[in-house]
Short mmCIF file of C-alpha atoms and ligand atoms in Angstrom, two decimals:
data_model
loop_
_atom_site.label_atom_id
_atom_site.label_comp_id
_atom_site.label_asym_id
_atom_site.label_seq_id
_atom_site.Cartn_x
_atom_site.Cartn_y
_atom_site.Cartn_z
CA MET A 1363 0.00 0.00 0.00
CA ALA A 1364 1.25 3.48 -0.85
CA ILE A 1365 3.02 5.33 1.94
CA ASP A 1366 2.23 9.03 2.22
CA PHE A 1367 5.32 10.93 3.22
CA ASP A 1368 5.40 14.46 4.62
CA PRO A 1369 5.59 16.74 1.55
CA ASP A 1370 8.38 18.66 3.30
CA LEU A 1371 10.44 15.46 3.43
CA ILE A 1372 9.87 14.80 -0.28
CA GLY A 1373 10.76 18.42 -1.00
CA ALA A 1374 13.97 18.14 1.02
CA LEU A 1375 14.87 14.88 -0.73
CA ARG A 1376 14.24 16.33 -4.20
CA LYS A 1377 16.08 19.60 -3.47
CA ALA A 1378 19.06 17.92 -1.79
CA ARG A 1379 22.29 18.40 -3.69
CA LYS A 1380 24.24 16.44 -1.09
CA ILE A 1381 22.87 13.50 0.94
CA THR A 1382 24.50 11.46 3.71
CA VAL A 1383 23.20 7.98 4.49
CA LEU A 1384 24.08 6.23 7.79
CA THR A 1385 23.08 2.60 8.26
CA GLY A 1386 23.10 0.09 11.11
CA ALA A 1387 22.29 -3.59 11.55
CA GLY A 1388 18.59 -2.99 10.79
CA VAL A 1389 19.30 -2.39 7.08
CA SER A 1390 20.57 -6.00 6.81
CA ALA A 1391 17.82 -7.51 9.00
CA GLU A 1392 15.60 -8.32 5.99
CA SER A 1393 18.55 -10.11 4.42
CA GLY A 1394 18.37 -12.53 7.34
CA ILE A 1395 21.37 -11.16 9.26
CA PRO A 1396 20.53 -10.86 12.97
CA THR A 1397 20.93 -7.39 14.51
CA PHE A 1398 22.83 -6.73 17.72
CA ARG A 1399 19.53 -6.57 19.59
CA ASP A 1400 18.41 -9.97 18.33
CA ALA A 1401 18.84 -12.80 20.81
CA LEU A 1402 21.68 -15.08 19.82
CA THR A 1403 21.30 -18.81 19.17
CA GLY A 1404 23.51 -21.87 19.07
CA LEU A 1405 26.93 -21.73 20.67
CA TRP A 1406 26.54 -18.00 21.23
CA GLN A 1407 23.18 -18.16 23.02
CA ASN A 1408 24.77 -17.40 26.40
CA PHE A 1409 26.56 -14.34 25.07
CA ASP A 1410 25.54 -10.98 23.79
CA ALA A 1411 27.23 -9.58 20.72
CA ALA A 1412 28.85 -6.76 22.64
CA ALA A 1413 30.50 -9.22 25.05
CA LEU A 1414 32.15 -10.95 22.08
CA ALA A 1415 33.12 -7.69 20.37
CA THR A 1416 36.05 -6.67 22.60
CA PRO A 1417 39.83 -7.11 22.50
CA ASP A 1418 39.61 -8.74 25.94
CA ALA A 1419 37.19 -11.40 24.71
CA PHE A 1420 39.61 -12.23 21.89
CA ARG A 1421 42.61 -12.31 24.24
CA ARG A 1422 40.71 -14.53 26.69
CA ASP A 1423 39.31 -16.97 24.16
CA PRO A 1424 40.53 -16.40 20.58
CA ALA A 1425 38.84 -19.59 19.28
CA LEU A 1426 35.41 -18.56 20.61
CA VAL A 1427 35.68 -15.05 19.14
CA TRP A 1428 37.22 -16.13 15.82
CA GLY A 1429 34.51 -18.83 15.53
CA TRP A 1430 31.85 -16.16 16.18
CA TYR A 1431 33.15 -13.88 13.45
CA GLU A 1432 33.61 -16.72 10.96
CA TRP A 1433 30.02 -17.79 11.64
CA ARG A 1434 28.88 -14.21 10.99
CA ARG A 1435 31.06 -13.96 7.87
CA MET A 1436 29.42 -17.12 6.48
CA ARG A 1437 25.99 -15.68 7.26
CA ALA A 1438 26.94 -12.50 5.41
CA LEU A 1439 28.28 -14.41 2.39
CA ALA A 1440 25.12 -16.55 2.27
CA ALA A 1441 22.84 -13.48 2.55
CA GLN A 1442 21.59 -11.36 -0.34
CA PRO A 1443 21.27 -7.57 -0.38
CA ASN A 1444 17.62 -6.57 0.21
CA ALA A 1445 15.47 -3.84 -1.38
CA ALA A 1446 16.83 -1.29 1.11
CA HIS A 1447 20.44 -1.85 0.05
CA VAL A 1448 19.35 -1.64 -3.61
CA ALA A 1449 17.37 1.58 -3.05
CA ILE A 1450 20.37 3.23 -1.38
CA ALA A 1451 22.62 2.16 -4.26
CA ARG A 1452 20.07 3.60 -6.70
CA LEU A 1453 19.93 6.90 -4.80
CA ALA A 1454 23.70 7.17 -5.17
CA GLY A 1455 23.13 7.17 -8.92
CA ARG A 1456 20.44 9.85 -8.70
CA ALA A 1457 21.38 12.29 -5.96
CA GLY A 1458 24.03 14.85 -6.90
CA HIS A 1459 26.37 13.68 -4.22
CA LEU A 1460 25.84 10.87 -1.74
CA ASN A 1461 28.11 9.68 1.06
CA LEU A 1462 27.25 6.29 2.56
CA PHE A 1463 28.55 5.40 6.02
CA THR A 1464 27.71 2.10 7.66
CA GLN A 1465 28.23 0.63 11.12
CA ASN A 1466 27.76 -2.80 9.58
CA VAL A 1467 30.59 -5.19 8.92
CA ASP A 1468 28.85 -7.13 6.13
CA ASP A 1469 29.35 -6.37 2.42
CA LEU A 1470 25.71 -6.12 1.37
CA HIS A 1471 25.88 -2.43 0.44
CA GLU A 1472 28.81 -3.21 -1.88
CA ARG A 1473 27.01 -6.19 -3.39
CA ALA A 1474 23.89 -4.05 -3.96
CA GLY A 1475 26.02 -1.72 -6.08
CA SER A 1476 26.79 1.19 -3.74
CA PRO A 1477 30.01 2.57 -5.20
CA ASP A 1478 31.72 3.96 -2.12
CA VAL A 1479 30.86 2.29 1.19
CA ARG A 1480 32.61 3.70 4.25
CA HIS A 1481 32.74 1.24 7.13
CA LEU A 1482 32.89 3.09 10.44
CA HIS A 1483 33.25 -0.19 12.38
CA GLY A 1484 35.36 -2.18 9.94
CA SER A 1485 34.48 -5.28 7.97
CA LEU A 1486 34.19 -9.06 8.38
CA HIS A 1487 35.97 -9.47 5.08
CA HIS A 1488 39.30 -7.85 5.91
CA PRO A 1489 40.96 -9.71 8.80
CA ARG A 1490 44.48 -8.74 9.88
CA CYS A 1491 47.27 -10.02 12.09
CA SER A 1492 46.76 -9.01 15.73
CA GLY A 1493 50.56 -8.79 16.04
CA CYS A 1494 51.97 -7.03 12.97
CA ALA A 1495 48.63 -5.82 11.53
CA ARG A 1496 49.39 -7.30 8.10
CA PRO A 1497 46.18 -7.97 6.15
CA PHE A 1498 45.35 -11.67 6.03
CA SER A 1499 43.73 -13.13 2.94
CA LEU A 1500 41.00 -15.60 3.79
CA PRO A 1501 40.62 -18.73 1.61
CA ALA A 1502 38.28 -17.89 -1.29
CA ALA A 1503 35.98 -20.88 -0.70
CA ALA A 1504 34.41 -20.01 2.64
CA PRO A 1505 34.19 -23.00 4.99
CA VAL A 1506 30.61 -23.91 5.86
CA GLU A 1507 30.11 -23.16 9.55
CA PRO A 1508 27.69 -25.40 11.50
CA GLU A 1509 24.29 -23.73 12.10
CA GLY A 1510 24.96 -23.38 15.83
CA GLY A 1511 28.49 -22.10 15.26
CA ARG A 1512 31.69 -23.59 16.66
CA ARG A 1513 34.92 -22.58 18.31
CA LEU A 1514 37.62 -22.12 15.70
CA ALA A 1515 41.29 -21.38 16.36
CA PRO A 1516 42.25 -18.25 14.43
CA PRO A 1517 44.82 -18.71 11.64
CA SER A 1518 48.45 -17.66 12.31
CA CYS A 1519 50.01 -14.79 10.45
CA PRO A 1520 52.48 -16.19 7.87
CA ALA A 1521 54.83 -13.27 8.53
CA CYS A 1522 55.07 -13.22 12.32
CA GLY A 1523 52.98 -16.11 13.62
CA GLY A 1524 50.58 -13.76 15.41
CA ALA A 1525 46.90 -14.69 15.76
CA VAL A 1526 44.76 -13.34 12.93
CA ARG A 1527 41.84 -11.18 14.18
CA PRO A 1528 38.64 -9.93 12.55
CA GLY A 1529 39.01 -6.57 10.75
CA VAL A 1530 36.26 -4.97 12.83
CA VAL A 1531 36.37 -2.14 15.38
CA TRP A 1532 35.71 -3.64 18.81
CA PHE A 1533 34.36 -1.79 21.82
CA ASN A 1534 37.07 0.40 23.36
CA GLU A 1535 38.95 0.44 20.09
CA SER A 1536 39.25 3.59 18.04
CA LEU A 1537 37.33 3.99 14.84
CA PRO A 1538 39.27 4.66 11.60
CA GLU A 1539 39.98 8.37 12.11
CA ASP A 1540 39.73 9.35 8.46
CA ILE A 1541 36.32 7.72 7.97
CA LEU A 1542 34.97 9.14 11.24
CA ALA A 1543 36.17 12.62 10.30
CA GLN A 1544 34.55 12.23 6.85
CA ALA A 1545 31.28 11.20 8.54
CA PHE A 1546 31.22 14.29 10.75
CA ALA A 1547 32.18 16.53 7.82
CA SER A 1548 29.53 14.95 5.60
CA CYS A 1549 26.77 15.31 8.22
CA THR A 1550 27.57 18.99 8.71
CA SER A 1551 27.61 19.81 5.02
CA SER A 1552 24.67 17.78 3.68
CA ASP A 1553 21.15 18.88 2.76
CA LEU A 1554 19.67 15.66 4.20
CA LEU A 1555 20.84 12.84 6.49
CA ILE A 1556 19.02 9.51 6.11
CA VAL A 1557 19.54 7.16 9.11
CA VAL A 1558 18.45 3.55 8.62
CA GLY A 1559 18.22 0.68 11.09
CA THR A 1560 20.32 1.70 14.04
CA SER A 1561 19.46 1.85 17.72
CA GLY A 1562 21.74 4.86 18.11
CA THR A 1563 23.34 3.33 21.19
CA VAL A 1564 27.00 3.18 20.19
CA TYR A 1565 29.32 6.16 20.26
CA PRO A 1566 30.81 8.14 18.73
CA VAL A 1567 28.62 7.27 15.67
CA ALA A 1568 25.39 7.86 17.64
CA GLN A 1569 26.31 11.56 17.83
CA LEU A 1570 26.00 12.06 14.07
CA PRO A 1571 22.25 12.83 13.79
CA ASP A 1572 22.52 15.48 16.53
CA VAL A 1573 25.61 16.95 14.86
CA ALA A 1574 23.75 17.10 11.53
CA ARG A 1575 20.67 18.77 13.05
CA ARG A 1576 22.81 21.39 14.84
CA ALA A 1577 24.46 22.18 11.53
CA GLY A 1578 21.03 22.76 9.97
CA CYS A 1579 20.82 19.43 8.13
CA PRO A 1580 17.38 17.79 8.48
CA VAL A 1581 17.42 14.11 9.52
CA VAL A 1582 15.02 11.33 8.52
CA GLN A 1583 15.14 8.00 10.39
CA VAL A 1584 13.80 4.67 9.10
CA ASN A 1585 13.22 2.18 11.92
CA PRO A 1586 10.23 -0.01 12.87
CA ALA A 1587 10.86 0.82 16.52
CA ALA A 1588 11.69 3.87 18.59
CA SER A 1589 15.42 4.46 18.98
CA GLU A 1590 17.76 6.75 20.92
CA LEU A 1591 17.83 8.94 17.83
CA ASP A 1592 14.12 9.81 17.66
CA ARG A 1593 14.43 13.21 19.31
CA ALA A 1594 17.29 14.24 17.00
CA CYS A 1595 15.31 13.40 13.85
CA THR A 1596 13.12 15.75 11.84
CA TRP A 1597 11.08 12.81 10.52
CA ASN A 1598 10.74 9.36 12.11
CA LEU A 1599 9.41 6.84 9.57
CA ARG A 1600 8.17 3.81 11.51
CA GLY A 1601 8.67 0.86 9.26
CA SER A 1602 11.17 -1.60 7.90
CA ALA A 1603 14.02 -0.50 5.66
CA ALA A 1604 13.12 -2.80 2.77
CA HIS A 1605 9.54 -1.46 2.79
CA ILE A 1606 10.09 2.26 3.41
CA LEU A 1607 13.31 3.05 1.55
CA PRO A 1608 12.30 1.95 -1.99
CA ALA A 1609 9.06 3.96 -1.58
CA LEU A 1610 10.87 7.02 -0.22
CA ILE A 1611 13.71 6.96 -2.73
CA GLY A 1612 11.25 6.30 -5.51
CA ARG A 1613 9.83 9.77 -4.74
CA ALA A 1614 13.22 11.47 -5.08
C1 BV8 B 1977 35.53 4.24 20.97
C2 BV8 B 1977 31.69 -3.84 15.07
C3 BV8 B 1977 37.40 5.46 21.77
C4 BV8 B 1977 31.98 -5.15 15.74
C5 BV8 B 1977 30.63 -2.45 16.79
C6 BV8 B 1977 31.08 8.17 24.25
C7 BV8 B 1977 31.98 8.57 23.26
C8 BV8 B 1977 32.84 7.64 22.70
C9 BV8 B 1977 32.81 6.29 23.10
C10 BV8 B 1977 31.92 5.90 24.08
C11 BV8 B 1977 31.06 6.83 24.66
N1 BV8 B 1977 30.32 6.17 25.58
C12 BV8 B 1977 30.68 4.87 25.61
C13 BV8 B 1977 31.65 4.67 24.72
C14 BV8 B 1977 32.30 3.37 24.47
C15 BV8 B 1977 31.62 2.56 23.37
C16 BV8 B 1977 30.12 2.68 23.36
O1 BV8 B 1977 29.55 3.46 22.61
N2 BV8 B 1977 29.47 1.89 24.19
C17 BV8 B 1977 28.02 1.88 24.20
C18 BV8 B 1977 27.53 0.47 24.46
C19 BV8 B 1977 27.55 2.86 25.25
N3 BV8 B 1977 32.14 2.94 22.08
C20 BV8 B 1977 33.29 2.37 21.66
O2 BV8 B 1977 33.94 1.61 22.35
C21 BV8 B 1977 33.77 2.75 20.28
N4 BV8 B 1977 35.16 3.14 20.35
O3 BV8 B 1977 34.77 4.98 21.53
O4 BV8 B 1977 36.90 4.44 20.93
C22 BV8 B 1977 38.34 4.74 22.66
C23 BV8 B 1977 39.57 4.35 22.14
C24 BV8 B 1977 40.47 3.70 22.98
C25 BV8 B 1977 40.14 3.41 24.31
C26 BV8 B 1977 38.87 3.77 24.80
C27 BV8 B 1977 37.95 4.44 23.97
C28 BV8 B 1977 33.74 1.56 19.35
C29 BV8 B 1977 32.33 1.16 19.07
C30 BV8 B 1977 32.30 0.14 17.92
C31 BV8 B 1977 31.98 -1.24 18.45
N5 BV8 B 1977 31.80 -2.15 17.32
N6 BV8 B 1977 30.52 -3.24 15.70
C32 BV8 B 1977 30.96 -6.20 15.37
O5 BV8 B 1977 30.16 -5.98 14.44
O6 BV8 B 1977 30.99 -7.24 16.04
S1 BV8 B 1977 29.24 -1.78 17.49
C33 BV8 B 1977 27.84 -2.59 16.92
O7 BV8 B 1977 26.75 -2.21 17.76
C34 BV8 B 1977 27.39 -2.15 15.57
O8 BV8 B 1977 28.43 -1.92 14.69
C35 BV8 B 1977 26.62 -0.89 15.84
O9 BV8 B 1977 27.44 0.21 15.75
C36 BV8 B 1977 26.24 -1.01 17.29
C37 BV8 B 1977 24.76 -0.91 17.48
O10 BV8 B 1977 24.23 -1.74 16.57
P1 BV8 B 1977 23.11 -1.21 15.52
O11 BV8 B 1977 23.74 -1.21 14.18
O12 BV8 B 1977 22.45 0.02 15.97
O13 BV8 B 1977 22.20 -2.43 15.66
P2 BV8 B 1977 21.26 -2.70 16.89
O14 BV8 B 1977 21.04 -4.16 16.92
O15 BV8 B 1977 21.73 -1.99 18.10
O16 BV8 B 1977 19.92 -1.98 16.42
C38 BV8 B 1977 19.31 -2.41 15.24
C39 BV8 B 1977 18.25 -1.40 14.94
O17 BV8 B 1977 17.63 -1.77 13.71
C40 BV8 B 1977 17.16 -1.34 15.99
O18 BV8 B 1977 16.88 0.01 16.30
C41 BV8 B 1977 15.97 -2.00 15.32
O19 BV8 B 1977 14.73 -1.42 15.72
C42 BV8 B 1977 16.24 -1.68 13.88
N7 BV8 B 1977 15.66 -2.63 12.93
C43 BV8 B 1977 15.39 -3.95 13.11
N8 BV8 B 1977 14.86 -4.46 11.97
C44 BV8 B 1977 14.83 -3.44 11.06
C45 BV8 B 1977 15.35 -2.28 11.66
N9 BV8 B 1977 15.44 -1.11 11.02
C46 BV8 B 1977 15.01 -1.06 9.75
N10 BV8 B 1977 14.51 -2.13 9.09
C47 BV8 B 1977 14.40 -3.33 9.71
N11 BV8 B 1977 13.90 -4.39 9.06
ZN1 ZN B 1978 51.74 -10.83 11.80
#
């Protein structure tokens, strides 16, 4: 059924010469990838994602953490981009200038055709040595992880023998400075910020909608539920990304 959007939002979208898009786990939910809020199953059912996403967790139990990320990497490889990823890629082709920043570590934006995806929290697909930081190339044919996951000893770096770690930003690790600076600069110089599928609970990324608003950039959020970002947003579109985004971007 047709969605009627606030005419001011459609006007802002059509007039926008520069658009920033910020996505979180919710944009991949309809591709079957669980969000951070989703309860975990299998081997991980007694953990929460945040407890596994720290340098300490990896130091304490590298096989548990490497197994967790390999399981997630398989899920990402087996998933397909959904209509939200495709709509965002299409907007990149239409808007004058679009910067896409994601908190997600999957590659679904890339596989949907978005030309320039900036990962604020790293990527599942670019592991590196925890000792010498050399990039580690994973075997092309991804091993099939059991449904419930498994512990898996991380590979050793061929150069120094260090344990290979996922190429993601863990809690209490710094974000890539250049990408974070680009995100702040983009949010303060855009005509519209579109925020999709994030609970707005993790900093410093959660500051971005507020920063945009203060710089005079209107913010539209797409999320089926209320989030920490609601009060910072000009428009809160309650609905799923794969349903709302194609309709909204179709009006651009
Ligand atoms: C750091 C990668 C400095 C790993 C992740 C203030 C300022 C700065 C830092 C802090 C601060 N206060 C606290 C901190 C520390 C911490 C933090 O923010 N903690 C929180 C818990 C309070 N931040 C950090 O540690 C960051 N680093 O600050 O460095 C520093 C340096 C050295 C020493 C000390 C400090 C690093 C944070 C990055 C952590 N890594 N991911 C991995 O993937 O495993 S975070 C991870 O959780 C995600 O990447 C994401 O960013 C975050 C939240 O996830 P969301 O994407 O929002 O997903 P979530 O499940 O939460 O929500 C999903 C949403 O989708 C929901 O709202 C739901 O309603 C919606 N949804 C569901 N279905 C749909 C949908 N929406 C649309 N359509 C649907 N179908
Ligand atoms: Zn090494």
